[in-house]
Amino acid sequence: MKEFKGRPVSEAIGKDIREKLSSVETMLGRKPRLAIIRCGEKPSDLTYEKNAARRIREFGMEAESFVFPEDVSDNIFLRSFNALNEDKRIDGILLMRPLPPQLNEGFIISCIDSEKDVDGISPVNAAGLYLGTEGFAPCTAQAVMELLHYYKVELPGKNVVVIGRSNVVGKPLSMLLLKEDATVTICHSRTKDLEKVTKKADILISAIGRARAITSDHIKKGAIVIDVGINTDREGRLCGDVDYEDCKLKAGAITPVPGGVGAVTTAILAKHLFEAANKDLL
Ligand code: NAP
């Protein structure tokens, strides 16, 4: 069994950005810059923010956090958000979600300048994804594609089963796979006889958020298994949706957790930031 590690994929993305960065910097007169917008101090937000900012800086660009109290009013938040949205020195915006309930998340998302929407959450970018036009896809979905490309996994005509239909992972990923001519099946919590469906997959992608729920009973021999899940098990250890130990003898390849898709997601965020800064020059 091969292990599809995320680090080499992320390093290749970083190398490419660093090689092109100085000419972009010269033309912009500054480094590409990401605004990370967060309300409150949720541990999961803090971890993602730290990892994202570290990756952006590691690749030679800048990240700045804009932090609001958990009980920030709609008015105050919108005013600051709009200022960042219009700020010419900001190339990309990463909004940590879900926002607190007093904020109108749907409206705020609809306001994001689609060219700064490096996490692909705006309706304009979502429409682009479904219409097959240009735009940013959500970073995790794009990270899975990047990983498959890096490890030269053939997609045309392959049976790909995606478990999960969220707007951040399952749905956009299914659209990206379809665009590359895979035969895509989407499963969810109401899917009947999940094992029967997943066993047909040449490539099985799990994004359900349940520790080690996918076992060797779910996969066919030689299948490529991509684990998007980031979970903690009963012992408090970080793990994926896939029971790695149980699947490793049957699968053709697996992404580890940690060190798989997650390691590529922040690199894709950096890549999108670099592309957004480039767009300013056109
Ligand atoms: P989510 O919004 O909770 O969606 C989970 C999806 O899985 C839903 O569509 C749900 O079905 C489905 N599901 C849940 N239990 C299932 C089961 N037993 N059988 C079949 N389908 C089931 O989660 P998400 O935001 O997409 O995230 C999914 C996982 O990816 C989480 O572990 C998250 O931490 C991880 N994640 C990783 C990264 C990364 O960079 N690696 C980034 C984002 C998220 P219904 O729609 O029917 O409820």
mmCIF file of C-alpha atoms and ligand atoms in Angstrom:
data_model
loop_
_atom_site.group_PDB
_atom_site.id
_atom_site.type_symbol
_atom_site.label_atom_id
_atom_site.label_comp_id
_atom_site.label_asym_id
_atom_site.label_seq_id
_atom_site.Cartn_x
_atom_site.Cartn_y
_atom_site.Cartn_z
ATOM 1 C CA MET A 1 0.000 0.000 0.000
ATOM 2 C CA LYS A 2 1.175 3.513 -0.851
ATOM 3 C CA GLU A 3 0.799 6.366 1.581
ATOM 4 C CA PHE A 4 -0.288 9.624 -0.055
ATOM 5 C CA LYS A 5 1.357 12.131 2.276
ATOM 6 C CA GLY A 6 0.356 15.792 2.142
ATOM 7 C CA ARG A 7 3.745 17.346 2.857
ATOM 8 C CA PRO A 8 5.382 16.788 -0.565
ATOM 9 C CA VAL A 9 2.258 18.211 -2.223
ATOM 10 C CA SER A 10 2.356 21.274 0.004
ATOM 11 C CA GLU A 11 6.106 21.710 -0.568
ATOM 12 C CA ALA A 12 5.640 21.608 -4.347
ATOM 13 C CA ILE A 13 2.967 24.330 -4.100
ATOM 14 C CA GLY A 14 5.266 26.425 -1.887
ATOM 15 C CA LYS A 15 8.203 26.050 -4.280
ATOM 16 C CA ASP A 16 6.091 27.207 -7.198
ATOM 17 C CA ILE A 17 4.831 30.274 -5.299
ATOM 18 C CA ARG A 18 8.302 31.268 -4.054
ATOM 19 C CA GLU A 19 9.708 31.065 -7.580
ATOM 20 C CA LYS A 20 7.116 33.494 -8.933
ATOM 21 C CA LEU A 21 6.699 35.703 -5.874
ATOM 22 C CA SER A 22 9.403 38.310 -6.430
ATOM 23 C CA SER A 23 8.015 39.494 -9.785
ATOM 24 C CA VAL A 24 4.516 39.760 -8.284
ATOM 25 C CA GLU A 25 5.941 41.624 -5.289
ATOM 26 C CA THR A 26 7.759 44.045 -7.563
ATOM 27 C CA MET A 27 4.624 44.799 -9.536
ATOM 28 C CA LEU A 28 2.400 45.098 -6.446
ATOM 29 C CA GLY A 29 4.996 47.069 -4.471
ATOM 30 C CA ARG A 30 4.282 44.815 -1.470
ATOM 31 C CA LYS A 31 3.741 41.190 -0.515
ATOM 32 C CA PRO A 32 0.364 39.472 -1.136
ATOM 33 C CA ARG A 33 -1.685 39.829 2.054
ATOM 34 C CA LEU A 34 -4.428 37.703 3.652
ATOM 35 C CA ALA A 35 -6.944 39.065 6.181
ATOM 36 C CA ILE A 36 -8.133 36.410 8.628
ATOM 37 C CA ILE A 37 -11.402 37.453 10.258
ATOM 38 C CA ARG A 38 -12.399 35.750 13.488
ATOM 39 C CA CYS A 39 -15.081 36.292 16.135
ATOM 40 C CA GLY A 40 -14.377 34.885 19.590
ATOM 41 C CA GLU A 41 -11.742 32.381 20.688
ATOM 42 C CA LYS A 42 -12.987 28.953 19.544
ATOM 43 C CA PRO A 43 -10.039 26.505 19.855
ATOM 44 C CA SER A 44 -10.683 25.001 16.379
ATOM 45 C CA ASP A 45 -10.645 28.513 14.836
ATOM 46 C CA LEU A 46 -7.433 29.393 16.689
ATOM 47 C CA THR A 47 -5.707 26.231 15.459
ATOM 48 C CA TYR A 48 -6.746 26.743 11.828
ATOM 49 C CA GLU A 49 -5.829 30.439 11.987
ATOM 50 C CA LYS A 50 -2.375 29.635 13.394
ATOM 51 C CA ASN A 51 -1.703 26.957 10.761
ATOM 52 C CA ALA A 52 -3.011 29.119 7.902
ATOM 53 C CA ALA A 53 -0.962 32.182 8.924
ATOM 54 C CA ARG A 54 2.160 30.067 9.393
ATOM 55 C CA ARG A 55 1.824 28.511 5.927
ATOM 56 C CA ILE A 56 1.182 31.895 4.249
ATOM 57 C CA ARG A 57 4.327 33.359 5.900
ATOM 58 C CA GLU A 58 6.379 30.235 5.162
ATOM 59 C CA PHE A 59 5.576 30.773 1.470
ATOM 60 C CA GLY A 60 6.751 34.412 1.697
ATOM 61 C CA MET A 61 3.428 36.243 1.963
ATOM 62 C CA GLU A 62 1.627 38.094 4.785
ATOM 63 C CA ALA A 63 -1.330 37.226 6.998
ATOM 64 C CA GLU A 64 -3.024 39.538 9.465
ATOM 65 C CA SER A 65 -5.770 38.593 11.933
ATOM 66 C CA PHE A 66 -8.759 40.817 12.630
ATOM 67 C CA VAL A 67 -10.416 39.610 15.806
ATOM 68 C CA PHE A 68 -13.860 40.604 17.111
ATOM 69 C CA PRO A 69 -15.534 39.716 20.412
ATOM 70 C CA GLU A 70 -18.016 36.840 20.255
ATOM 71 C CA ASP A 71 -20.866 39.306 20.984
ATOM 72 C CA VAL A 72 -19.882 41.872 18.315
ATOM 73 C CA SER A 73 -22.905 43.692 16.887
ATOM 74 C CA ASP A 74 -24.001 43.209 13.285
ATOM 75 C CA ASN A 75 -23.378 46.921 12.603
ATOM 76 C CA ILE A 76 -19.829 47.065 13.920
ATOM 77 C CA PHE A 77 -18.849 43.785 12.274
ATOM 78 C CA LEU A 78 -20.291 44.762 8.882
ATOM 79 C CA ARG A 79 -18.557 48.156 8.914
ATOM 80 C CA SER A 80 -15.128 46.602 9.584
ATOM 81 C CA PHE A 81 -15.793 43.731 7.206
ATOM 82 C CA ASN A 82 -16.729 46.103 4.373
ATOM 83 C CA ALA A 83 -13.593 48.189 5.004
ATOM 84 C CA LEU A 84 -11.406 45.065 4.647
ATOM 85 C CA ASN A 85 -13.379 43.950 1.617
ATOM 86 C CA GLU A 86 -12.604 47.253 -0.100
ATOM 87 C CA ASP A 87 -9.026 47.663 1.195
ATOM 88 C CA LYS A 88 -6.683 47.569 -1.810
ATOM 89 C CA ARG A 89 -3.817 46.279 0.361
ATOM 90 C CA ILE A 90 -5.792 43.116 1.193
ATOM 91 C CA ASP A 91 -5.750 40.454 -1.537
ATOM 92 C CA GLY A 92 -7.591 37.641 0.211
ATOM 93 C CA ILE A 93 -10.141 37.170 3.000
ATOM 94 C CA LEU A 94 -10.494 34.099 5.192
ATOM 95 C CA LEU A 95 -13.643 34.244 7.300
ATOM 96 C CA MET A 96 -13.685 31.822 10.230
ATOM 97 C CA ARG A 97 -17.128 30.205 10.361
ATOM 98 C CA PRO A 98 -19.673 29.627 11.708
ATOM 99 C CA LEU A 99 -20.097 33.259 12.748
ATOM 100 C CA PRO A 100 -21.909 33.990 16.043
ATOM 101 C CA PRO A 101 -25.735 33.782 15.685
ATOM 102 C CA GLN A 102 -26.388 37.554 15.941
ATOM 103 C CA LEU A 103 -24.482 38.063 12.650
ATOM 104 C CA ASN A 104 -26.221 37.460 9.337
ATOM 105 C CA GLU A 105 -23.725 34.966 7.922
ATOM 106 C CA GLY A 106 -25.590 34.462 4.635
ATOM 107 C CA PHE A 107 -25.614 38.184 3.921
ATOM 108 C CA ILE A 108 -21.962 38.648 4.929
ATOM 109 C CA ILE A 109 -20.857 35.798 2.667
ATOM 110 C CA SER A 110 -22.801 37.338 -0.209
ATOM 111 C CA CYS A 111 -20.849 40.593 0.303
ATOM 112 C CA ILE A 112 -17.354 39.077 -0.026
ATOM 113 C CA ASP A 113 -15.544 40.369 -3.084
ATOM 114 C CA SER A 114 -15.369 37.155 -5.123
ATOM 115 C CA GLU A 115 -11.807 37.986 -6.230
ATOM 116 C CA LYS A 116 -10.713 38.067 -2.556
ATOM 117 C CA ASP A 117 -12.762 34.992 -1.667
ATOM 118 C CA VAL A 118 -9.777 32.642 -1.377
ATOM 119 C CA ASP A 119 -11.835 30.013 0.492
ATOM 120 C CA GLY A 120 -14.478 29.866 -2.240
ATOM 121 C CA ILE A 121 -17.518 30.560 -0.045
ATOM 122 C CA SER A 122 -19.194 33.416 -1.949
ATOM 123 C CA PRO A 123 -22.240 32.680 -4.128
ATOM 124 C CA VAL A 124 -20.295 33.953 -7.171
ATOM 125 C CA ASN A 125 -17.527 31.383 -6.693
ATOM 126 C CA ALA A 126 -20.021 28.647 -5.796
ATOM 127 C CA ALA A 127 -21.892 29.379 -9.045
ATOM 128 C CA GLY A 128 -18.599 29.298 -10.967
ATOM 129 C CA LEU A 129 -17.906 25.873 -9.553
ATOM 130 C CA TYR A 130 -21.270 24.498 -10.670
ATOM 131 C CA LEU A 131 -21.134 26.206 -14.061
ATOM 132 C CA GLY A 132 -17.553 25.048 -14.598
ATOM 133 C CA THR A 133 -16.234 28.600 -15.026
ATOM 134 C CA GLU A 134 -13.260 30.379 -13.378
ATOM 135 C CA GLY A 135 -13.140 31.105 -9.658
ATOM 136 C CA PHE A 136 -11.930 29.811 -6.303
ATOM 137 C CA ALA A 137 -13.199 26.460 -5.006
ATOM 138 C CA PRO A 138 -13.246 25.789 -1.242
ATOM 139 C CA CYS A 139 -9.667 25.023 -0.139
ATOM 140 C CA THR A 140 -10.260 21.516 1.238
ATOM 141 C CA ALA A 141 -12.050 20.333 -1.904
ATOM 142 C CA GLN A 142 -9.274 21.787 -4.049
ATOM 143 C CA ALA A 143 -6.663 20.203 -1.747
ATOM 144 C CA VAL A 144 -8.058 16.736 -2.477
ATOM 145 C CA MET A 145 -7.815 17.433 -6.220
ATOM 146 C CA GLU A 146 -4.239 18.700 -5.867
ATOM 147 C CA LEU A 147 -3.292 15.582 -3.942
ATOM 148 C CA LEU A 148 -4.824 13.296 -6.587
ATOM 149 C CA HIS A 149 -2.997 15.202 -9.337
ATOM 150 C CA TYR A 150 0.327 15.141 -7.480
ATOM 151 C CA TYR A 151 0.160 11.351 -7.068
ATOM 152 C CA LYS A 152 -0.939 11.003 -10.718
ATOM 153 C CA VAL A 153 -4.259 9.330 -9.963
ATOM 154 C CA GLU A 154 -6.234 8.911 -13.204
ATOM 155 C CA LEU A 155 -9.753 10.317 -12.906
ATOM 156 C CA PRO A 156 -11.542 9.992 -16.268
ATOM 157 C CA GLY A 157 -14.094 7.181 -16.111
ATOM 158 C CA LYS A 158 -13.147 6.144 -12.573
ATOM 159 C CA ASN A 159 -15.847 5.350 -10.030
ATOM 160 C CA VAL A 160 -15.348 7.909 -7.277
ATOM 161 C CA VAL A 161 -17.526 7.744 -4.175
ATOM 162 C CA VAL A 162 -17.602 10.850 -1.976
ATOM 163 C CA ILE A 163 -19.089 10.371 1.497
ATOM 164 C CA GLY A 164 -20.400 13.716 2.778
ATOM 165 C CA ARG A 165 -22.407 16.465 1.064
ATOM 166 C CA SER A 166 -21.419 19.625 2.950
ATOM 167 C CA ASN A 167 -20.960 22.924 1.139
ATOM 168 C CA VAL A 168 -17.306 23.098 2.199
ATOM 169 C CA VAL A 169 -16.165 19.611 1.216
ATOM 170 C CA GLY A 170 -18.514 16.999 -0.271
ATOM 171 C CA LYS A 171 -20.520 19.058 -2.770
ATOM 172 C CA PRO A 172 -17.717 21.223 -4.227
ATOM 173 C CA LEU A 173 -15.378 18.238 -4.386
ATOM 174 C CA SER A 174 -17.967 16.239 -6.321
ATOM 175 C CA MET A 175 -18.233 19.074 -8.857
ATOM 176 C CA LEU A 176 -14.443 19.262 -9.258
ATOM 177 C CA LEU A 177 -14.252 15.489 -9.802
ATOM 178 C CA LEU A 178 -17.084 15.599 -12.322
ATOM 179 C CA LYS A 179 -15.266 18.355 -14.223
ATOM 180 C CA GLU A 180 -12.369 15.927 -14.599
ATOM 181 C CA ASP A 181 -14.625 13.197 -16.019
ATOM 182 C CA ALA A 182 -14.878 10.936 -12.974
ATOM 183 C CA THR A 183 -18.131 9.032 -12.434
ATOM 184 C CA VAL A 184 -19.168 10.481 -9.101
ATOM 185 C CA THR A 185 -21.504 9.065 -6.447
ATOM 186 C CA ILE A 186 -22.313 11.183 -3.385
ATOM 187 C CA CYS A 187 -23.271 9.459 -0.129
ATOM 188 C CA HIS A 188 -24.624 10.960 3.094
ATOM 189 C CA SER A 189 -26.204 9.981 6.392
ATOM 190 C CA ARG A 190 -29.393 8.766 4.674
ATOM 191 C CA THR A 191 -27.615 6.569 2.133
ATOM 192 C CA LYS A 192 -28.891 2.998 2.338
ATOM 193 C CA ASP A 193 -26.356 0.187 2.555
ATOM 194 C CA LEU A 194 -23.312 2.466 2.483
ATOM 195 C CA GLU A 195 -20.853 -0.436 2.271
ATOM 196 C CA LYS A 196 -22.455 -1.736 -0.902
ATOM 197 C CA VAL A 197 -21.991 1.655 -2.570
ATOM 198 C CA THR A 198 -18.483 2.400 -1.271
ATOM 199 C CA LYS A 199 -17.205 -1.065 -2.258
ATOM 200 C CA LYS A 200 -17.721 -0.123 -5.908
ATOM 201 C CA ALA A 201 -15.340 2.817 -5.604
ATOM 202 C CA ASP A 202 -11.996 2.910 -7.391
ATOM 203 C CA ILE A 203 -11.422 6.041 -5.306
ATOM 204 C CA LEU A 204 -13.205 6.489 -1.993
ATOM 205 C CA ILE A 205 -13.206 9.930 -0.361
ATOM 206 C CA SER A 206 -14.566 10.278 3.156
ATOM 207 C CA ALA A 207 -15.606 13.630 4.661
ATOM 208 C CA ILE A 208 -18.076 12.706 7.382
ATOM 209 C CA GLY A 209 -16.363 13.694 10.615
ATOM 210 C CA ARG A 210 -16.613 10.335 12.439
ATOM 211 C CA ALA A 211 -13.545 8.766 13.979
ATOM 212 C CA ARG A 212 -12.490 5.562 12.137
ATOM 213 C CA ALA A 213 -16.027 4.950 10.786
ATOM 214 C CA ILE A 214 -14.701 3.669 7.439
ATOM 215 C CA THR A 215 -13.262 0.176 7.766
ATOM 216 C CA SER A 216 -11.903 -2.471 5.385
ATOM 217 C CA ASP A 217 -15.531 -3.625 4.927
ATOM 218 C CA HIS A 218 -16.230 -0.375 3.052
ATOM 219 C CA ILE A 219 -13.464 -0.646 0.459
ATOM 220 C CA LYS A 220 -12.629 -2.877 -2.446
ATOM 221 C CA LYS A 221 -9.136 -4.308 -2.766
ATOM 222 C CA GLY A 222 -6.688 -1.822 -4.259
ATOM 223 C CA ALA A 223 -8.979 1.210 -3.862
ATOM 224 C CA ILE A 224 -7.476 4.626 -3.312
ATOM 225 C CA VAL A 225 -8.764 6.006 -0.018
ATOM 226 C CA ILE A 226 -8.698 9.747 0.680
ATOM 227 C CA ASP A 227 -9.462 10.672 4.272
ATOM 228 C CA VAL A 228 -10.645 14.267 4.736
ATOM 229 C CA GLY A 229 -11.927 13.778 8.301
ATOM 230 C CA ILE A 230 -10.221 15.400 11.257
ATOM 231 C CA ASN A 231 -11.559 13.873 14.456
ATOM 232 C CA THR A 232 -10.528 13.032 17.990
ATOM 233 C CA ASP A 233 -11.010 9.484 19.200
ATOM 234 C CA ARG A 234 -12.128 8.395 22.688
ATOM 235 C CA GLU A 235 -8.538 8.603 23.907
ATOM 236 C CA GLY A 236 -8.299 12.203 22.669
ATOM 237 C CA ARG A 237 -5.996 11.336 19.751
ATOM 238 C CA LEU A 238 -6.292 13.029 16.373
ATOM 239 C CA CYS A 239 -7.593 10.638 13.701
ATOM 240 C CA GLY A 240 -9.430 10.527 10.403
ATOM 241 C CA ASP A 241 -12.726 9.003 9.265
ATOM 242 C CA VAL A 242 -10.831 5.968 8.015
ATOM 243 C CA ASP A 243 -9.575 3.174 10.232
ATOM 244 C CA TYR A 244 -6.063 3.296 8.807
ATOM 245 C CA GLU A 245 -4.732 0.156 10.478
ATOM 246 C CA ASP A 246 -7.726 -1.885 9.366
ATOM 247 C CA CYS A 247 -7.645 -0.600 5.757
ATOM 248 C CA LYS A 248 -3.922 -0.506 5.070
ATOM 249 C CA LEU A 249 -3.600 -4.088 3.796
ATOM 250 C CA LYS A 250 -6.607 -3.840 1.498
ATOM 251 C CA ALA A 251 -6.279 -0.314 0.064
ATOM 252 C CA GLY A 252 -4.011 0.577 -2.836
ATOM 253 C CA ALA A 253 -3.205 3.927 -1.235
ATOM 254 C CA ILE A 254 -4.385 5.943 1.778
ATOM 255 C CA THR A 255 -3.886 9.501 2.997
ATOM 256 C CA PRO A 256 -2.779 9.555 6.656
ATOM 257 C CA VAL A 257 -4.379 11.725 9.353
ATOM 258 C CA PRO A 258 -2.627 13.856 10.434
ATOM 259 C CA GLY A 259 -0.288 14.559 7.519
ATOM 260 C CA GLY A 260 -2.626 14.006 4.570
ATOM 261 C CA VAL A 261 -5.308 16.309 3.132
ATOM 262 C CA GLY A 262 -5.059 18.758 6.057
ATOM 263 C CA ALA A 263 -1.430 19.499 5.224
ATOM 264 C CA VAL A 264 -2.434 20.478 1.679
ATOM 265 C CA THR A 265 -5.461 22.630 2.603
ATOM 266 C CA THR A 266 -3.440 25.568 3.970
ATOM 267 C CA ALA A 267 -1.061 25.341 0.992
ATOM 268 C CA ILE A 268 -4.087 25.710 -1.321
ATOM 269 C CA LEU A 269 -5.182 28.728 0.707
ATOM 270 C CA ALA A 270 -1.719 30.219 0.055
ATOM 271 C CA LYS A 271 -1.968 29.341 -3.642
ATOM 272 C CA HIS A 272 -5.364 31.050 -3.896
ATOM 273 C CA LEU A 273 -3.968 34.126 -2.120
ATOM 274 C CA PHE A 274 -1.101 34.279 -4.598
ATOM 275 C CA GLU A 275 -3.556 33.998 -7.516
ATOM 276 C CA ALA A 276 -5.837 36.667 -6.006
ATOM 277 C CA ALA A 277 -2.864 39.053 -5.697
ATOM 278 C CA ASN A 278 -1.929 38.299 -9.298
ATOM 279 C CA LYS A 279 -5.442 39.201 -10.446
ATOM 280 C CA ASP A 280 -4.913 42.721 -9.062
ATOM 281 C CA LEU A 281 -2.208 43.173 -11.665
ATOM 282 C CA LEU A 282 -4.368 42.345 -14.665
HETATM 283 P P1 NAP B 1 -20.322 18.278 8.006
HETATM 284 O O1 NAP B 1 -20.794 19.596 7.522
HETATM 285 O O2 NAP B 1 -20.693 17.822 9.371
HETATM 286 O O3 NAP B 1 -20.818 17.176 6.938
HETATM 287 C C1 NAP B 1 -20.665 15.821 7.194
HETATM 288 C C2 NAP B 1 -21.308 15.035 6.072
HETATM 289 O O4 NAP B 1 -21.131 13.662 6.338
HETATM 290 C C3 NAP B 1 -22.811 15.284 5.929
HETATM 291 O O5 NAP B 1 -23.153 15.383 4.565
HETATM 292 C C4 NAP B 1 -23.434 14.041 6.554
HETATM 293 O O6 NAP B 1 -24.661 13.630 5.968
HETATM 294 C C5 NAP B 1 -22.380 13.004 6.259
HETATM 295 N N1 NAP B 1 -22.381 11.914 7.237
HETATM 296 C C6 NAP B 1 -22.295 12.010 8.578
HETATM 297 N N2 NAP B 1 -22.320 10.782 9.145
HETATM 298 C C7 NAP B 1 -22.421 9.897 8.126
HETATM 299 C C8 NAP B 1 -22.498 8.492 8.059
HETATM 300 N N3 NAP B 1 -22.457 7.730 9.171
HETATM 301 N N4 NAP B 1 -22.600 7.922 6.847
HETATM 302 C C9 NAP B 1 -22.638 8.641 5.720
HETATM 303 N N5 NAP B 1 -22.568 9.990 5.724
HETATM 304 C C10 NAP B 1 -22.465 10.614 6.911
HETATM 305 O O7 NAP B 1 -18.737 18.156 7.941
HETATM 306 P P2 NAP B 1 -17.654 18.874 6.968
HETATM 307 O O8 NAP B 1 -17.514 20.289 7.353
HETATM 308 O O9 NAP B 1 -17.951 18.527 5.548
HETATM 309 O O10 NAP B 1 -16.349 18.110 7.429
HETATM 310 C C11 NAP B 1 -16.228 16.712 7.317
HETATM 311 C C12 NAP B 1 -14.958 16.252 7.984
HETATM 312 O O11 NAP B 1 -13.862 16.854 7.296
HETATM 313 C C13 NAP B 1 -14.802 16.676 9.442
HETATM 314 O O12 NAP B 1 -14.087 15.675 10.129
HETATM 315 C C14 NAP B 1 -13.961 17.927 9.362
HETATM 316 O O13 NAP B 1 -13.197 18.141 10.547
HETATM 317 C C15 NAP B 1 -13.054 17.567 8.216
HETATM 318 N N6 NAP B 1 -12.476 18.717 7.515
HETATM 319 C C16 NAP B 1 -11.169 18.606 7.174
HETATM 320 C C17 NAP B 1 -10.555 19.617 6.506
HETATM 321 C C18 NAP B 1 -9.127 19.447 6.078
HETATM 322 O O14 NAP B 1 -8.465 20.396 5.707
HETATM 323 N N7 NAP B 1 -8.609 18.193 6.098
HETATM 324 C C19 NAP B 1 -11.255 20.788 6.199
HETATM 325 C C20 NAP B 1 -12.622 20.860 6.505
HETATM 326 C C21 NAP B 1 -13.221 19.809 7.176
HETATM 327 P P3 NAP B 1 -26.006 14.538 6.037
HETATM 328 O O15 NAP B 1 -25.795 15.644 5.033
HETATM 329 O O16 NAP B 1 -27.070 13.609 5.646
HETATM 330 O O17 NAP B 1 -26.103 15.037 7.439
#
